[in-house]
Amino acid sequence: MRPQRPSGGQGGRLEVVPAAGGSRVRLRGDWTLPHYTALAHAVAGLKERPAPERLELDQLGALDTAGAALIVRLVGPEQAQSLARSAPQLAAERRSLLAAVAEATAHTGTGTAPPRLPRLRRTLSALGRRVETGAEEVAAGLAFMGVVVATFAAGALRPQRWRLAALSHQLQRTAAAAVPIVALLTFAVGAVVAMLGATVLGRFGAAVFTVDLVAYAFLREFAVVLTAVLLAGRSASAFTAEIGAMKANEELDAMRAQGFNPLEMLVAPRVLALVIALPLLSFVAVICGLAGGATVIVPLVDLPPSRFVALIGEVAPSHYLAGLVKAPLFAFVIAVIGCREGLKSGANAQSVGAHTTSAVVQSIFWVIILDAAAALFFVEVGW
């Protein structure tokens, strides 16, 4: 066995030696990262010729991972693994390096980039992946809703397991603390709707019908939708951040280790509190929205306050029920999304923030979708 020569800092190169029945390739100098570009061009040029019959490594100097990858590219992963097993001119550590690179290349392919698909196929493929991901997310959300409903059913059979203190605390946070912002927002929106209605309808001599516009708008849609959107940004984000922080601090694991169910301890009180709070806040929104409308309509249309109240009283109660019946559904969806995103978050602040944003966006999205579906349903049934 010829001794391996030191590198001497010489740049690596290839030499092709013609031989009967094939060719031999002799490797010289350092096959290392500083010489990678020149060696890669040499290997690419040699790949266009027939495969070499033998690889001579007697003149090989230094060798690192980059050089080993070029040797694997030259002879292929299988031949490189065989060479690593039966190359006495290589030291043991270099045979191990060559074998490791050859095995990794065999698992990951040759390293060449996959063919680039046409733009239309790439667009359709990305759209298909998004649709598939969305469908899986909806299915997982529905499954989580089923688990929450099962938790409530189990709690109904064992009322002693309800955490009334936690429920009272969540009611105070989601209902009582939200009354000022709900009242202020709906009062302002009611005043704006009344002003627009009086301006437009006044051109046709029908300004008095602004009362009906404000009443129908708030009884059927604005009160419950505005309240749901506010709670989606206020409560859903709070649920996600709180549960996500507890998961990051491993408090959920501690609960499970002590035999407590996080769904009963954390999710159920928040969902039930929001289901109770949203209808109550929707009633506050209706009163404040009508009050905002009256603030504009009474002086602008020259309508006595008693007449305004009388016109409101002529609106059928079914319009109020059409809006109120949607409130528990919106509340349930908002609370479930907020709690689920908190349980999905990772053990770091970035993940908690991302899932908090996702909870708000999803909650508002599904509130609008469900409201549109409910509006179509009520039109069909004649409400």
Short mmCIF file of N, CA and C in Angstrom, two decimals, residues 222-351:
data_model
loop_
_atom_site.label_atom_id
_atom_site.label_comp_id
_atom_site.label_asym_id
_atom_site.label_seq_id
_atom_site.Cartn_x
_atom_site.Cartn_y
_atom_site.Cartn_z
N PHE A 222 -77.42 44.10 13.05
CA PHE A 222 -76.31 44.89 13.57
C PHE A 222 -75.98 44.59 15.03
N ALA A 223 -76.99 44.46 15.86
CA ALA A 223 -76.74 44.28 17.29
C ALA A 223 -75.92 43.02 17.56
N VAL A 224 -76.41 41.88 17.03
CA VAL A 224 -75.73 40.62 17.34
C VAL A 224 -74.41 40.50 16.59
N VAL A 225 -74.36 40.98 15.35
CA VAL A 225 -73.12 40.84 14.57
C VAL A 225 -72.01 41.74 15.13
N LEU A 226 -72.34 42.99 15.43
CA LEU A 226 -71.33 43.88 16.00
C LEU A 226 -70.84 43.37 17.35
N THR A 227 -71.76 42.87 18.16
CA THR A 227 -71.35 42.33 19.45
C THR A 227 -70.48 41.09 19.28
N ALA A 228 -70.83 40.23 18.34
CA ALA A 228 -70.03 39.03 18.11
C ALA A 228 -68.63 39.37 17.61
N VAL A 229 -68.55 40.35 16.72
CA VAL A 229 -67.23 40.76 16.22
C VAL A 229 -66.39 41.35 17.34
N LEU A 230 -67.01 42.15 18.20
CA LEU A 230 -66.28 42.70 19.34
C LEU A 230 -65.78 41.60 20.27
N LEU A 231 -66.62 40.62 20.55
CA LEU A 231 -66.18 39.54 21.43
C LEU A 231 -65.17 38.64 20.75
N ALA A 232 -65.23 38.54 19.43
CA ALA A 232 -64.21 37.76 18.71
C ALA A 232 -62.84 38.38 18.89
N GLY A 233 -62.78 39.71 18.84
CA GLY A 233 -61.50 40.37 19.05
C GLY A 233 -61.11 40.48 20.51
N ARG A 234 -62.10 40.50 21.40
CA ARG A 234 -61.80 40.71 22.81
C ARG A 234 -61.66 39.41 23.58
N SER A 235 -62.63 38.52 23.45
CA SER A 235 -62.64 37.31 24.26
C SER A 235 -61.90 36.15 23.61
N ALA A 236 -62.08 35.95 22.29
CA ALA A 236 -61.39 34.84 21.64
C ALA A 236 -59.87 34.99 21.76
N SER A 237 -59.39 36.21 21.57
CA SER A 237 -57.95 36.43 21.70
C SER A 237 -57.49 36.19 23.14
N ALA A 238 -58.31 36.61 24.12
CA ALA A 238 -57.94 36.39 25.52
C ALA A 238 -57.91 34.90 25.85
N PHE A 239 -58.90 34.15 25.36
CA PHE A 239 -58.91 32.70 25.62
C PHE A 239 -57.66 32.04 25.05
N THR A 240 -57.32 32.39 23.80
CA THR A 240 -56.15 31.78 23.17
C THR A 240 -54.87 32.14 23.91
N ALA A 241 -54.71 33.41 24.25
CA ALA A 241 -53.49 33.83 24.93
C ALA A 241 -53.36 33.18 26.31
N GLU A 242 -54.46 33.10 27.05
CA GLU A 242 -54.39 32.51 28.38
C GLU A 242 -54.07 31.02 28.33
N ILE A 243 -54.79 30.28 27.52
CA ILE A 243 -54.55 28.84 27.45
C ILE A 243 -53.20 28.56 26.80
N GLY A 244 -52.83 29.36 25.81
CA GLY A 244 -51.53 29.17 25.19
C GLY A 244 -50.38 29.43 26.16
N ALA A 245 -50.51 30.45 26.99
CA ALA A 245 -49.47 30.71 27.99
C ALA A 245 -49.40 29.58 29.02
N MET A 246 -50.56 29.05 29.40
CA MET A 246 -50.55 27.92 30.34
C MET A 246 -49.91 26.69 29.72
N LYS A 247 -50.14 26.48 28.43
CA LYS A 247 -49.50 25.35 27.77
C LYS A 247 -47.99 25.56 27.67
N ALA A 248 -47.58 26.79 27.38
CA ALA A 248 -46.14 27.06 27.28
C ALA A 248 -45.46 26.87 28.63
N ASN A 249 -46.16 27.17 29.72
CA ASN A 249 -45.59 26.99 31.06
C ASN A 249 -45.81 25.59 31.62
N GLU A 250 -46.33 24.68 30.77
CA GLU A 250 -46.55 23.28 31.14
C GLU A 250 -47.58 23.13 32.27
N GLU A 251 -48.46 24.11 32.41
CA GLU A 251 -49.51 24.00 33.41
C GLU A 251 -50.57 22.97 33.00
N LEU A 252 -50.82 22.84 31.69
CA LEU A 252 -51.78 21.83 31.24
C LEU A 252 -51.28 20.43 31.54
N ASP A 253 -49.97 20.20 31.34
CA ASP A 253 -49.40 18.89 31.68
C ASP A 253 -49.51 18.63 33.18
N ALA A 254 -49.33 19.66 33.97
CA ALA A 254 -49.47 19.49 35.42
C ALA A 254 -50.91 19.13 35.79
N MET A 255 -51.89 19.74 35.10
CA MET A 255 -53.29 19.41 35.36
C MET A 255 -53.56 17.93 35.05
N ARG A 256 -53.09 17.50 33.90
CA ARG A 256 -53.31 16.10 33.51
C ARG A 256 -52.61 15.15 34.48
N ALA A 257 -51.42 15.53 34.93
CA ALA A 257 -50.69 14.67 35.86
C ALA A 257 -51.44 14.53 37.18
N GLN A 258 -52.20 15.55 37.58
CA GLN A 258 -52.96 15.50 38.81
C GLN A 258 -54.37 14.93 38.62
N GLY A 259 -54.67 14.50 37.40
CA GLY A 259 -55.96 13.86 37.16
C GLY A 259 -57.08 14.80 36.76
N PHE A 260 -56.76 16.07 36.45
CA PHE A 260 -57.78 17.03 36.04
C PHE A 260 -57.88 17.06 34.52
N ASN A 261 -59.09 17.30 34.03
CA ASN A 261 -59.33 17.40 32.60
C ASN A 261 -59.29 18.88 32.19
N PRO A 262 -58.34 19.30 31.33
CA PRO A 262 -58.28 20.72 30.93
C PRO A 262 -59.55 21.21 30.27
N LEU A 263 -60.28 20.32 29.60
CA LEU A 263 -61.53 20.75 28.98
C LEU A 263 -62.55 21.16 30.04
N GLU A 264 -62.64 20.41 31.13
CA GLU A 264 -63.56 20.77 32.20
C GLU A 264 -63.07 21.98 32.98
N MET A 265 -61.76 22.07 33.16
CA MET A 265 -61.20 23.13 34.01
C MET A 265 -61.14 24.48 33.28
N LEU A 266 -60.80 24.45 31.98
CA LEU A 266 -60.51 25.69 31.27
C LEU A 266 -61.50 26.00 30.15
N VAL A 267 -61.84 25.00 29.35
CA VAL A 267 -62.64 25.25 28.15
C VAL A 267 -64.12 25.43 28.49
N ALA A 268 -64.68 24.50 29.26
CA ALA A 268 -66.12 24.54 29.55
C ALA A 268 -66.56 25.85 30.21
N PRO A 269 -65.88 26.36 31.24
CA PRO A 269 -66.34 27.63 31.83
C PRO A 269 -66.29 28.80 30.85
N ARG A 270 -65.29 28.84 29.99
CA ARG A 270 -65.19 29.94 29.04
C ARG A 270 -66.27 29.85 27.97
N VAL A 271 -66.53 28.65 27.47
CA VAL A 271 -67.57 28.49 26.44
C VAL A 271 -68.94 28.83 27.02
N LEU A 272 -69.25 28.31 28.19
CA LEU A 272 -70.56 28.56 28.79
C LEU A 272 -70.73 30.05 29.13
N ALA A 273 -69.68 30.68 29.62
CA ALA A 273 -69.76 32.10 29.96
C ALA A 273 -70.04 32.94 28.72
N LEU A 274 -69.39 32.62 27.60
CA LEU A 274 -69.62 33.41 26.38
C LEU A 274 -71.00 33.14 25.80
N VAL A 275 -71.49 31.90 25.92
CA VAL A 275 -72.84 31.59 25.43
C VAL A 275 -73.89 32.37 26.23
N ILE A 276 -73.65 32.59 27.51
CA ILE A 276 -74.58 33.40 28.32
C ILE A 276 -74.39 34.88 28.04
N ALA A 277 -73.15 35.30 27.84
CA ALA A 277 -72.85 36.73 27.74
C ALA A 277 -73.33 37.34 26.43
N LEU A 278 -73.16 36.65 25.32
CA LEU A 278 -73.45 37.26 24.02
C LEU A 278 -74.92 37.64 23.86
N PRO A 279 -75.90 36.80 24.22
CA PRO A 279 -77.30 37.27 24.13
C PRO A 279 -77.58 38.48 25.01
N LEU A 280 -77.00 38.52 26.21
CA LEU A 280 -77.21 39.67 27.08
C LEU A 280 -76.60 40.94 26.48
N LEU A 281 -75.39 40.81 25.96
CA LEU A 281 -74.75 41.97 25.34
C LEU A 281 -75.47 42.38 24.06
N SER A 282 -76.07 41.42 23.33
CA SER A 282 -76.84 41.76 22.14
C SER A 282 -78.07 42.59 22.51
N PHE A 283 -78.70 42.27 23.64
CA PHE A 283 -79.84 43.08 24.11
C PHE A 283 -79.37 44.50 24.42
N VAL A 284 -78.23 44.63 25.08
CA VAL A 284 -77.67 45.97 25.35
C VAL A 284 -77.39 46.69 24.04
N ALA A 285 -76.86 45.95 23.05
CA ALA A 285 -76.56 46.57 21.76
C ALA A 285 -77.82 47.06 21.06
N VAL A 286 -78.91 46.31 21.16
CA VAL A 286 -80.17 46.75 20.56
C VAL A 286 -80.65 48.05 21.20
N ILE A 287 -80.65 48.09 22.52
CA ILE A 287 -81.13 49.29 23.23
C ILE A 287 -80.26 50.50 22.88
N CYS A 288 -78.94 50.33 22.89
CA CYS A 288 -78.05 51.46 22.62
C CYS A 288 -78.11 51.87 21.15
N GLY A 289 -78.26 50.90 20.24
CA GLY A 289 -78.38 51.24 18.83
C GLY A 289 -79.63 52.05 18.54
N LEU A 290 -80.75 51.63 19.14
CA LEU A 290 -81.99 52.40 18.97
C LEU A 290 -81.88 53.78 19.62
N ALA A 291 -81.17 53.83 20.75
CA ALA A 291 -80.99 55.14 21.40
C ALA A 291 -80.14 56.06 20.53
N GLY A 292 -79.11 55.51 19.90
CA GLY A 292 -78.30 56.31 18.99
C GLY A 292 -79.11 56.79 17.80
N GLY A 293 -79.96 55.91 17.26
CA GLY A 293 -80.82 56.33 16.16
C GLY A 293 -81.80 57.41 16.57
N ALA A 294 -82.38 57.27 17.79
CA ALA A 294 -83.32 58.28 18.26
C ALA A 294 -82.63 59.63 18.46
N THR A 295 -81.38 59.61 18.87
CA THR A 295 -80.65 60.87 19.08
C THR A 295 -80.54 61.68 17.80
N VAL A 296 -80.48 61.00 16.66
CA VAL A 296 -80.38 61.68 15.38
C VAL A 296 -81.76 61.92 14.77
N ILE A 297 -82.64 60.91 14.84
CA ILE A 297 -83.92 60.99 14.14
C ILE A 297 -84.84 62.04 14.77
N VAL A 298 -84.90 62.09 16.09
CA VAL A 298 -85.86 63.00 16.76
C VAL A 298 -85.65 64.46 16.35
N PRO A 299 -84.42 64.99 16.40
CA PRO A 299 -84.28 66.39 15.96
C PRO A 299 -84.22 66.56 14.45
N LEU A 300 -83.67 65.55 13.73
CA LEU A 300 -83.48 65.72 12.29
C LEU A 300 -84.78 65.58 11.52
N VAL A 301 -85.64 64.65 11.94
CA VAL A 301 -86.90 64.40 11.25
C VAL A 301 -88.06 65.16 11.92
N ASP A 302 -87.79 65.80 13.02
CA ASP A 302 -88.81 66.52 13.80
C ASP A 302 -89.90 65.55 14.23
N LEU A 303 -89.44 64.45 14.87
CA LEU A 303 -90.35 63.40 15.31
C LEU A 303 -90.37 63.40 16.83
N PRO A 304 -91.52 63.44 17.47
CA PRO A 304 -91.58 63.42 18.93
C PRO A 304 -91.02 62.09 19.48
N PRO A 305 -90.37 62.11 20.61
CA PRO A 305 -89.84 60.87 21.19
C PRO A 305 -90.91 59.82 21.43
N SER A 306 -92.12 60.25 21.83
CA SER A 306 -93.19 59.27 22.06
C SER A 306 -93.57 58.57 20.76
N ARG A 307 -93.56 59.33 19.65
CA ARG A 307 -93.88 58.72 18.36
C ARG A 307 -92.78 57.75 17.94
N PHE A 308 -91.54 58.08 18.23
CA PHE A 308 -90.43 57.17 17.91
C PHE A 308 -90.59 55.85 18.66
N VAL A 309 -90.93 55.94 19.96
CA VAL A 309 -91.11 54.72 20.75
C VAL A 309 -92.31 53.93 20.23
N ALA A 310 -93.37 54.62 19.80
CA ALA A 310 -94.54 53.93 19.28
C ALA A 310 -94.22 53.18 18.00
N LEU A 311 -93.42 53.81 17.12
CA LEU A 311 -93.05 53.14 15.88
C LEU A 311 -92.17 51.92 16.14
N ILE A 312 -91.30 52.03 17.14
CA ILE A 312 -90.48 50.87 17.50
C ILE A 312 -91.35 49.74 18.02
N GLY A 313 -92.38 50.09 18.78
CA GLY A 313 -93.27 49.07 19.32
C GLY A 313 -94.08 48.36 18.27
N GLU A 314 -94.23 48.94 17.08
CA GLU A 314 -94.99 48.30 16.01
C GLU A 314 -94.18 47.23 15.27
N VAL A 315 -92.87 47.16 15.51
CA VAL A 315 -92.05 46.14 14.85
C VAL A 315 -92.37 44.77 15.46
N ALA A 316 -92.55 43.78 14.62
CA ALA A 316 -92.92 42.44 15.08
C ALA A 316 -91.80 41.83 15.93
N PRO A 317 -92.15 41.14 17.01
CA PRO A 317 -91.11 40.51 17.85
C PRO A 317 -90.27 39.48 17.12
N SER A 318 -90.80 38.93 16.01
CA SER A 318 -90.04 37.92 15.28
C SER A 318 -88.72 38.47 14.75
N HIS A 319 -88.67 39.77 14.48
CA HIS A 319 -87.42 40.36 14.00
C HIS A 319 -86.35 40.35 15.10
N TYR A 320 -86.77 40.60 16.31
CA TYR A 320 -85.81 40.53 17.41
C TYR A 320 -85.36 39.10 17.67
N LEU A 321 -86.32 38.16 17.58
CA LEU A 321 -85.96 36.75 17.78
C LEU A 321 -85.02 36.25 16.69
N ALA A 322 -85.21 36.77 15.45
CA ALA A 322 -84.33 36.36 14.36
C ALA A 322 -82.89 36.76 14.63
N GLY A 323 -82.69 37.87 15.32
CA GLY A 323 -81.33 38.25 15.67
C GLY A 323 -80.84 37.56 16.93
N LEU A 324 -81.73 37.42 17.92
CA LEU A 324 -81.31 36.86 19.20
C LEU A 324 -80.97 35.38 19.10
N VAL A 325 -81.66 34.64 18.21
CA VAL A 325 -81.42 33.21 18.12
C VAL A 325 -80.03 32.90 17.59
N LYS A 326 -79.41 33.84 16.90
CA LYS A 326 -78.06 33.61 16.37
C LYS A 326 -76.98 33.82 17.42
N ALA A 327 -77.30 34.52 18.51
CA ALA A 327 -76.28 34.89 19.49
C ALA A 327 -75.63 33.67 20.15
N PRO A 328 -76.36 32.67 20.65
CA PRO A 328 -75.68 31.53 21.28
C PRO A 328 -74.79 30.76 20.29
N LEU A 329 -75.23 30.65 19.03
CA LEU A 329 -74.41 29.95 18.05
C LEU A 329 -73.11 30.70 17.80
N PHE A 330 -73.20 32.01 17.62
CA PHE A 330 -71.98 32.80 17.43
C PHE A 330 -71.06 32.67 18.64
N ALA A 331 -71.63 32.74 19.83
CA ALA A 331 -70.82 32.66 21.05
C ALA A 331 -70.12 31.32 21.15
N PHE A 332 -70.82 30.26 20.86
CA PHE A 332 -70.22 28.92 20.93
C PHE A 332 -69.06 28.79 19.95
N VAL A 333 -69.26 29.25 18.73
CA VAL A 333 -68.20 29.15 17.72
C VAL A 333 -66.99 29.99 18.13
N ILE A 334 -67.22 31.21 18.59
CA ILE A 334 -66.11 32.09 18.99
C ILE A 334 -65.32 31.47 20.14
N ALA A 335 -66.02 30.98 21.16
CA ALA A 335 -65.33 30.43 22.32
C ALA A 335 -64.57 29.17 21.97
N VAL A 336 -65.16 28.30 21.16
CA VAL A 336 -64.48 27.06 20.79
C VAL A 336 -63.23 27.36 19.97
N ILE A 337 -63.32 28.28 19.04
CA ILE A 337 -62.15 28.62 18.23
C ILE A 337 -61.04 29.20 19.11
N GLY A 338 -61.41 30.10 20.02
CA GLY A 338 -60.40 30.68 20.89
C GLY A 338 -59.72 29.65 21.77
N CYS A 339 -60.49 28.75 22.36
CA CYS A 339 -59.89 27.73 23.22
C CYS A 339 -59.07 26.72 22.42
N ARG A 340 -59.56 26.35 21.25
CA ARG A 340 -58.83 25.37 20.44
C ARG A 340 -57.48 25.92 19.97
N GLU A 341 -57.46 27.18 19.55
CA GLU A 341 -56.20 27.77 19.12
C GLU A 341 -55.21 27.86 20.28
N GLY A 342 -55.72 28.10 21.48
CA GLY A 342 -54.83 28.11 22.63
C GLY A 342 -54.24 26.73 22.91
N LEU A 343 -55.04 25.68 22.77
CA LEU A 343 -54.54 24.33 22.97
C LEU A 343 -53.58 23.90 21.86
N LYS A 344 -53.70 24.49 20.67
CA LYS A 344 -52.82 24.14 19.56
C LYS A 344 -51.48 24.87 19.61
N SER A 345 -51.38 25.93 20.37
CA SER A 345 -50.18 26.76 20.34
C SER A 345 -48.98 26.00 20.89
N GLY A 346 -47.79 26.44 20.47
CA GLY A 346 -46.56 25.82 20.91
C GLY A 346 -46.04 26.44 22.20
N ALA A 347 -44.88 25.98 22.60
CA ALA A 347 -44.31 26.41 23.88
C ALA A 347 -43.39 27.60 23.72
N ASN A 348 -43.82 28.60 22.95
CA ASN A 348 -43.03 29.82 22.81
C ASN A 348 -43.97 30.98 22.52
N ALA A 349 -43.44 32.19 22.75
CA ALA A 349 -44.27 33.39 22.62
C ALA A 349 -44.71 33.62 21.18
N GLN A 350 -43.85 33.30 20.21
CA GLN A 350 -44.22 33.52 18.80
C GLN A 350 -45.41 32.66 18.40
N SER A 351 -45.43 31.41 18.84
CA SER A 351 -46.55 30.53 18.51
C SER A 351 -47.84 31.01 19.17
#
